[in-house]
Short mmCIF file of C-alpha atoms and ligand atoms in Angstrom, two decimals:
data_model
loop_
_atom_site.label_atom_id
_atom_site.label_comp_id
_atom_site.label_asym_id
_atom_site.label_seq_id
_atom_site.Cartn_x
_atom_site.Cartn_y
_atom_site.Cartn_z
CA UNK A 30 -4.38 11.85 17.53
CA UNK A 31 -4.65 8.17 16.82
CA UNK A 32 -4.18 6.73 13.32
CA UNK A 33 -2.21 9.75 12.01
CA UNK A 34 1.13 11.47 12.72
CA UNK A 35 3.54 8.60 12.14
CA UNK A 36 7.12 9.20 13.21
CA UNK A 37 10.13 9.66 10.92
CA UNK A 38 13.37 7.78 11.59
CA UNK A 39 16.83 8.01 10.12
CA UNK A 40 18.10 4.74 8.65
CA UNK A 41 21.19 3.64 6.76
CA UNK A 42 20.90 1.56 3.63
CA UNK A 43 24.10 0.59 1.75
CA UNK A 44 25.88 3.42 3.58
CA UNK A 45 23.33 5.91 2.33
CA UNK A 46 21.44 7.85 4.94
CA UNK A 47 17.73 8.24 4.38
CA UNK A 48 14.58 8.94 6.30
CA UNK A 49 11.77 6.51 6.87
CA UNK A 50 8.17 7.52 7.55
CA UNK A 51 6.84 4.77 9.78
CA UNK A 52 3.25 4.46 8.57
CA UNK A 53 3.59 0.79 9.52
CA UNK A 54 3.45 1.98 13.14
CA UNK A 55 0.45 4.32 12.85
CA UNK A 56 -1.53 1.98 15.07
CA UNK A 57 -1.26 -1.61 16.17
CA UNK A 58 -4.17 -2.69 13.95
CA UNK A 59 -5.12 0.14 11.62
CA UNK A 60 -1.83 1.01 9.96
CA UNK A 61 0.03 1.36 6.70
CA UNK A 62 -1.16 2.30 3.26
CA UNK A 63 -4.78 1.22 3.66
CA UNK A 64 -5.14 3.10 6.94
CA UNK A 65 -4.25 6.30 5.09
CA UNK A 66 -6.57 5.54 2.18
CA UNK A 67 -9.49 4.43 4.36
CA UNK A 68 -9.06 7.28 6.85
CA UNK A 69 -11.95 9.13 5.20
CA UNK A 70 -14.29 6.34 6.28
CA UNK A 71 -12.86 6.23 9.77
CA UNK A 72 -12.89 9.95 10.48
CA UNK A 73 -16.26 10.91 9.03
CA UNK A 74 -19.77 10.13 10.26
CA UNK A 75 -21.85 7.87 8.06
CA UNK A 76 -25.39 8.19 9.30
CA UNK A 77 -27.48 5.07 8.72
CA UNK A 78 -24.57 3.04 7.34
CA UNK A 79 -24.24 -0.45 8.80
CA UNK A 80 -21.88 -2.18 6.41
CA UNK A 81 -18.81 -1.71 4.25
CA UNK A 82 -18.47 -3.71 1.03
CA UNK A 83 -15.15 -4.35 -0.67
CA UNK A 84 -13.49 -6.84 -2.96
CA UNK A 85 -10.06 -8.15 -3.89
CA UNK A 86 -7.77 -11.03 -3.04
CA UNK A 87 -8.45 -13.15 0.08
CA UNK A 88 -4.90 -12.35 1.17
CA UNK A 89 -5.05 -8.62 0.49
CA UNK A 90 -3.88 -6.05 3.01
CA UNK A 91 -7.11 -4.19 2.24
CA UNK A 92 -9.20 -7.11 3.53
CA UNK A 93 -7.56 -6.89 6.93
CA UNK A 94 -7.73 -3.08 7.07
CA UNK A 95 -11.42 -3.19 6.11
CA UNK A 96 -12.05 -5.66 8.92
CA UNK A 97 -10.41 -3.32 11.44
CA UNK A 98 -12.31 -0.34 10.06
CA UNK A 99 -15.58 -2.25 10.32
CA UNK A 100 -14.82 -3.25 13.89
CA UNK A 101 -14.03 0.32 14.95
CA UNK A 102 -17.15 1.67 13.23
CA UNK A 103 -19.44 -1.14 14.39
CA UNK A 104 -20.15 -2.08 10.78
CA UNK A 105 -20.37 -5.42 9.07
CA UNK A 106 -17.83 -6.22 6.37
CA UNK A 107 -18.77 -8.12 3.22
CA UNK A 108 -15.62 -8.76 1.20
CA UNK A 109 -16.05 -10.41 -2.19
CA UNK A 110 -13.27 -12.50 -3.69
CA UNK A 111 -13.21 -14.54 -6.90
CA UNK A 112 -11.87 -17.67 -5.22
CA UNK A 113 -10.43 -18.83 -1.90
CA UNK A 114 -7.57 -21.30 -2.44
CA UNK A 115 -8.18 -24.50 -0.48
CA UNK A 116 -4.84 -24.31 1.35
CA UNK A 117 -5.83 -20.96 2.88
CA UNK A 118 -9.26 -22.25 3.79
CA UNK A 119 -7.95 -25.30 5.60
CA UNK A 120 -5.11 -23.40 7.23
CA UNK A 121 -5.98 -19.69 7.57
CA UNK A 122 -3.02 -17.35 8.02
CA UNK A 123 -2.09 -13.69 7.67
CA UNK A 124 -4.60 -11.11 6.48
CA UNK A 125 -7.22 -13.76 5.78
CA UNK A 126 -7.11 -15.25 9.26
CA UNK A 127 -6.93 -11.93 11.08
CA UNK A 128 -9.91 -10.54 9.19
CA UNK A 129 -11.98 -13.64 9.98
CA UNK A 130 -11.14 -13.12 13.64
CA UNK A 131 -12.46 -9.56 13.24
CA UNK A 132 -15.73 -10.94 11.90
CA UNK A 133 -15.33 -10.37 8.16
CA UNK A 134 -17.77 -12.09 5.82
CA UNK A 135 -15.60 -13.31 2.98
CA UNK A 136 -17.75 -14.27 0.02
CA UNK A 137 -16.25 -16.29 -2.84
CA UNK A 138 -17.82 -15.85 -6.27
CA UNK A 139 -17.16 -19.43 -7.33
CA UNK A 140 -19.03 -20.68 -4.26
CA UNK A 141 -22.17 -18.70 -4.98
CA UNK A 142 -22.06 -20.08 -8.51
CA UNK A 143 -21.62 -16.79 -10.20
CA UNK A 144 -19.54 -16.38 -13.27
CA UNK A 145 -18.91 -12.67 -13.19
CA UNK A 146 -16.09 -10.91 -11.37
CA UNK A 147 -16.56 -9.84 -7.77
CA UNK A 148 -16.41 -6.15 -8.74
CA UNK A 149 -19.10 -6.47 -11.41
CA UNK A 150 -21.29 -8.60 -9.15
CA UNK A 151 -21.22 -5.96 -6.43
CA UNK A 152 -22.12 -3.20 -8.90
CA UNK A 153 -24.78 -5.14 -10.79
CA UNK A 154 -26.42 -7.23 -8.07
CA UNK A 155 -25.35 -6.43 -4.53
CA UNK A 156 -25.50 -2.64 -4.17
CA UNK A 157 -29.17 -2.30 -5.12
CA UNK A 158 -30.02 -4.63 -2.24
CA UNK A 159 -27.77 -2.91 0.28
CA UNK A 160 -28.98 0.67 0.81
CA UNK A 161 -27.13 0.99 4.14
CA UNK A 162 -23.74 -0.10 2.83
CA UNK A 163 -20.75 1.92 1.61
CA UNK A 164 -18.80 0.41 -1.25
CA UNK A 165 -15.06 0.94 -1.63
CA UNK A 166 -13.39 -0.06 -4.93
CA UNK A 167 -10.55 -2.60 -4.99
CA UNK A 168 -7.39 -1.43 -3.25
CA UNK A 169 -9.09 1.79 -2.14
CA UNK A 170 -8.72 3.24 -5.62
CA UNK A 171 -11.16 6.12 -5.22
CA UNK A 172 -11.27 9.89 -4.75
CA UNK A 173 -12.12 9.42 -1.05
CA UNK A 174 -8.57 8.12 -0.57
CA UNK A 175 -7.22 11.65 -1.05
CA UNK A 176 -8.62 12.71 2.35
CA UNK A 177 -6.13 10.58 4.30
CA UNK A 178 -3.26 10.90 1.84
CA UNK A 179 -3.53 14.69 2.09
CA UNK A 180 -2.97 14.40 5.84
CA UNK A 181 0.12 12.30 5.11
CA UNK A 182 1.31 15.07 2.76
CA UNK A 183 0.75 17.69 5.46
CA UNK A 184 2.77 15.64 7.95
CA UNK A 185 5.62 15.49 5.42
CA UNK A 186 5.52 19.26 4.78
CA UNK A 187 5.60 19.90 8.53
CA UNK A 188 8.54 17.49 9.00
CA UNK A 189 10.54 19.04 6.16
CA UNK A 190 9.99 22.54 7.53
CA UNK A 191 10.99 21.52 11.05
CA UNK A 192 14.15 19.80 9.84
CA UNK A 193 14.99 22.48 7.26
CA UNK A 194 14.95 20.00 4.38
CA UNK A 195 14.48 21.56 1.00
CA UNK A 196 15.41 19.08 -1.71
CA UNK A 197 13.25 16.16 -0.55
CA UNK A 198 12.26 13.23 -2.73
CA UNK A 199 9.40 11.11 -1.41
CA UNK A 200 9.72 7.45 -2.34
CA UNK A 201 6.98 4.81 -2.17
CA UNK A 202 6.17 1.74 -4.29
CA UNK A 203 2.81 1.66 -6.08
CA UNK A 204 0.04 -0.85 -6.65
CA UNK A 205 -2.87 1.08 -8.12
CA UNK A 206 -0.83 4.29 -7.79
CA UNK A 207 -3.61 6.03 -5.87
CA UNK A 208 -1.41 6.92 -2.91
CA UNK A 209 1.55 8.18 -4.95
CA UNK A 210 -0.77 10.25 -7.15
CA UNK A 211 -2.62 12.00 -4.33
CA UNK A 212 0.64 12.48 -2.46
CA UNK A 213 2.23 14.27 -5.43
CA UNK A 214 -0.89 16.37 -5.94
CA UNK A 215 -0.72 17.54 -2.34
CA UNK A 216 3.07 17.98 -2.28
CA UNK A 217 3.69 20.32 -5.22
CA UNK A 218 6.97 21.51 -3.65
CA UNK A 219 8.53 18.02 -3.67
CA UNK A 220 8.96 15.27 -6.24
CA UNK A 221 7.28 11.93 -5.51
CA UNK A 222 9.14 8.91 -6.89
CA UNK A 223 7.39 5.59 -7.29
CA UNK A 224 7.66 2.29 -9.14
CA UNK A 225 5.11 -0.09 -10.65
CA UNK A 226 4.69 -3.29 -8.61
CA UNK A 227 1.51 -4.27 -10.50
CA UNK A 228 1.10 -4.39 -14.26
CA UNK A 229 4.16 -2.39 -15.36
CA UNK A 230 4.85 1.29 -16.02
CA UNK A 231 2.23 1.78 -18.72
CA UNK A 232 -0.55 0.38 -16.52
CA UNK A 233 0.52 2.65 -13.68
CA UNK A 234 0.56 5.74 -15.90
CA UNK A 235 -2.91 4.84 -17.13
CA UNK A 236 -4.10 4.63 -13.53
CA UNK A 237 -2.69 8.11 -12.88
CA UNK A 238 -4.58 9.53 -15.84
CA UNK A 239 -7.84 7.98 -14.65
CA UNK A 240 -7.56 9.79 -11.33
CA UNK A 241 -6.02 13.02 -12.67
CA UNK A 242 -5.83 14.12 -16.31
CA UNK A 243 -3.14 16.71 -15.53
CA UNK A 244 0.14 14.90 -16.20
CA UNK A 245 2.12 17.72 -14.54
CA UNK A 246 0.67 16.58 -11.22
CA UNK A 247 1.68 12.93 -11.71
CA UNK A 248 4.47 11.29 -9.69
CA UNK A 249 7.72 10.23 -11.38
CA UNK A 250 7.83 6.53 -12.24
CA UNK A 251 11.28 5.04 -11.61
CA UNK A 252 12.37 2.50 -14.18
CA UNK A 253 12.82 -1.07 -12.98
CA UNK A 254 15.38 -3.58 -14.32
CA UNK A 255 12.63 -5.77 -15.72
CA UNK A 256 8.88 -6.21 -15.59
CA UNK A 257 7.85 -7.90 -12.37
CA UNK A 258 4.56 -9.73 -11.84
CA UNK A 259 2.68 -8.98 -8.66
CA UNK A 260 2.87 -11.70 -6.02
CA UNK A 261 5.45 -13.78 -7.90
CA UNK A 262 8.66 -14.83 -6.18
CA UNK A 263 11.96 -13.20 -7.18
CA UNK A 264 15.28 -14.10 -5.59
CA UNK A 265 16.38 -10.46 -5.68
CA UNK A 266 13.23 -9.48 -3.74
CA UNK A 267 13.90 -11.94 -0.94
CA UNK A 268 17.56 -10.89 -0.84
CA UNK A 269 16.50 -7.25 -0.57
CA UNK A 270 14.02 -8.07 2.21
CA UNK A 271 16.72 -9.88 4.22
CA UNK A 272 19.31 -7.26 3.44
CA UNK A 273 17.00 -4.48 4.68
CA UNK A 274 16.19 -6.45 7.81
CA UNK A 275 19.88 -6.93 8.53
CA UNK A 276 20.89 -3.34 7.83
CA UNK A 277 17.99 -1.53 9.48
CA UNK A 278 16.49 -4.06 11.89
CA UNK A 279 13.12 -3.09 10.36
CA UNK A 280 10.84 -5.52 8.60
CA UNK A 281 9.52 -4.39 5.22
CA UNK A 282 6.79 -6.00 3.17
CA UNK A 283 7.60 -8.57 0.47
CA UNK A 284 5.20 -7.49 -2.27
CA UNK A 285 6.07 -3.82 -2.72
CA UNK A 286 9.13 -2.72 -0.73
CA UNK A 287 11.75 -4.95 -2.39
CA UNK A 288 11.01 -3.30 -5.74
CA UNK A 289 10.75 0.07 -4.01
CA UNK A 290 14.30 -0.27 -2.68
CA UNK A 291 15.69 -1.85 -5.86
CA UNK A 292 14.42 1.15 -7.86
CA UNK A 293 15.68 3.56 -5.22
CA UNK A 294 19.11 1.93 -5.36
CA UNK A 295 19.19 2.27 -9.14
CA UNK A 296 18.06 5.90 -8.91
CA UNK A 297 20.74 6.77 -6.34
CA UNK A 298 23.42 5.16 -8.50
CA UNK A 299 22.33 7.18 -11.49
CA UNK A 300 22.41 10.54 -9.70
CA UNK A 301 25.59 9.67 -7.77
CA UNK A 302 27.69 12.67 -8.70
CA UNK A 303 24.93 15.21 -8.63
CA UNK A 304 23.54 17.11 -5.68
CA UNK A 305 22.11 14.37 -3.48
CA UNK A 306 18.51 14.93 -2.38
CA UNK A 307 17.07 14.00 1.01
CA UNK A 308 15.17 10.74 0.58
CA UNK A 309 12.01 10.13 2.60
CA UNK A 310 10.78 6.58 2.09
CA UNK A 311 7.25 5.71 3.21
CA UNK A 312 6.93 2.39 5.03
CA UNK A 313 3.38 1.44 4.05
CA UNK A 314 2.99 -1.58 6.32
CA UNK A 315 1.57 -4.81 4.94
CA UNK A 316 3.55 -7.10 7.25
CA UNK A 317 0.67 -9.52 7.96
CA UNK A 318 0.91 -10.53 4.32
CA UNK A 319 4.55 -11.53 4.81
CA UNK A 320 3.73 -14.76 6.64
CA UNK A 321 2.63 -16.65 3.54
CA UNK A 322 5.21 -14.95 1.34
CA UNK A 323 8.07 -16.00 3.66
CA UNK A 324 6.75 -19.59 3.64
CA UNK A 325 6.74 -19.56 -0.15
CA UNK A 326 10.24 -18.05 -0.34
CA UNK A 327 11.68 -20.52 2.17
CA UNK A 328 10.23 -23.41 0.21
CA UNK A 329 11.70 -22.12 -3.02
CA UNK A 330 15.13 -20.87 -1.98
CA UNK A 331 16.16 -22.87 1.09
C1 PLP B 401 -2.04 -1.30 -0.95
C2 PLP B 401 -0.58 -1.19 -0.68
C3 PLP B 401 0.29 -0.50 -1.56
C4 PLP B 401 -0.18 0.12 -2.87
O1 PLP B 401 -0.91 1.31 -2.72
P1 PLP B 401 -1.53 2.01 -4.02
O2 PLP B 401 -2.19 3.24 -3.51
O3 PLP B 401 -2.54 1.04 -4.59
O4 PLP B 401 -0.44 2.26 -4.99
C5 PLP B 401 1.64 -0.45 -1.23
N1 PLP B 401 2.13 -1.03 -0.12
C6 PLP B 401 1.33 -1.68 0.74
C7 PLP B 401 1.94 -2.32 1.93
C8 PLP B 401 -0.06 -1.79 0.49
O5 PLP B 401 -0.84 -2.46 1.34
#
């Protein structure tokens, strides 16, 4: 089956052996976190639907994944953003460029002279005029995301059974927390560990409650050294990215994975003398977004 069943590899990180679920390799184009969360839209039939509508940042991984989804389904994509920075417009790169190539319509709120946010505009103005469109909230933060994440959970259960792994901790960094939450809900036998890459721990916990009021089913949030702001540059993030590349020969993303591995490192140090669990880290893709991040890091730290 295409788009599911990613492989698991053994890697070594700081002399610690762990397992890596390669969701970044699900498919050449439709891969990573958003492929799992959008799988519902890919796998099901949507009679009469001709368009998918989304919103977010013009550099978002979701923009690119939407554009691939639309292409596969033969749909149009209207993606609303608040603003497109002029440097991206004049020199398209990464997710933005690739989604334009796929035919995405990227609509900037400040260019249509509208002073409300893209999300509100879609709800209040656009949807009533688009009866043949499906709307997906920012970052795929919706109950439909559980469909694909449940399949990911089933793949993990199957892997653990095959390899006779009992004490498995699943590790993945969070944005909205949708993936970690649905993963924990569908993996009651294992603990899901995550960290807050957007908005801090309290924001993340609030997101969990909005999707599931039963706190017992929430993932564990690993503490971070300090509060990090999404998309900002941190020397320790770039060092971690390069360190991972050197140690594993695998490229990780620069927005989520550095904090994922920093929190994992801290966690492993804290449980050092206890019974070590098997760690399964989920590589959630996002590498197209690295192009601009690497440029920014090189400018700042070289
Ligand atoms: C979107 C994304 C995430 C965050 O997923 P959530 O379900 O919002 O927590 C993490 N990593 C990558 C690479 C992503 O694209």
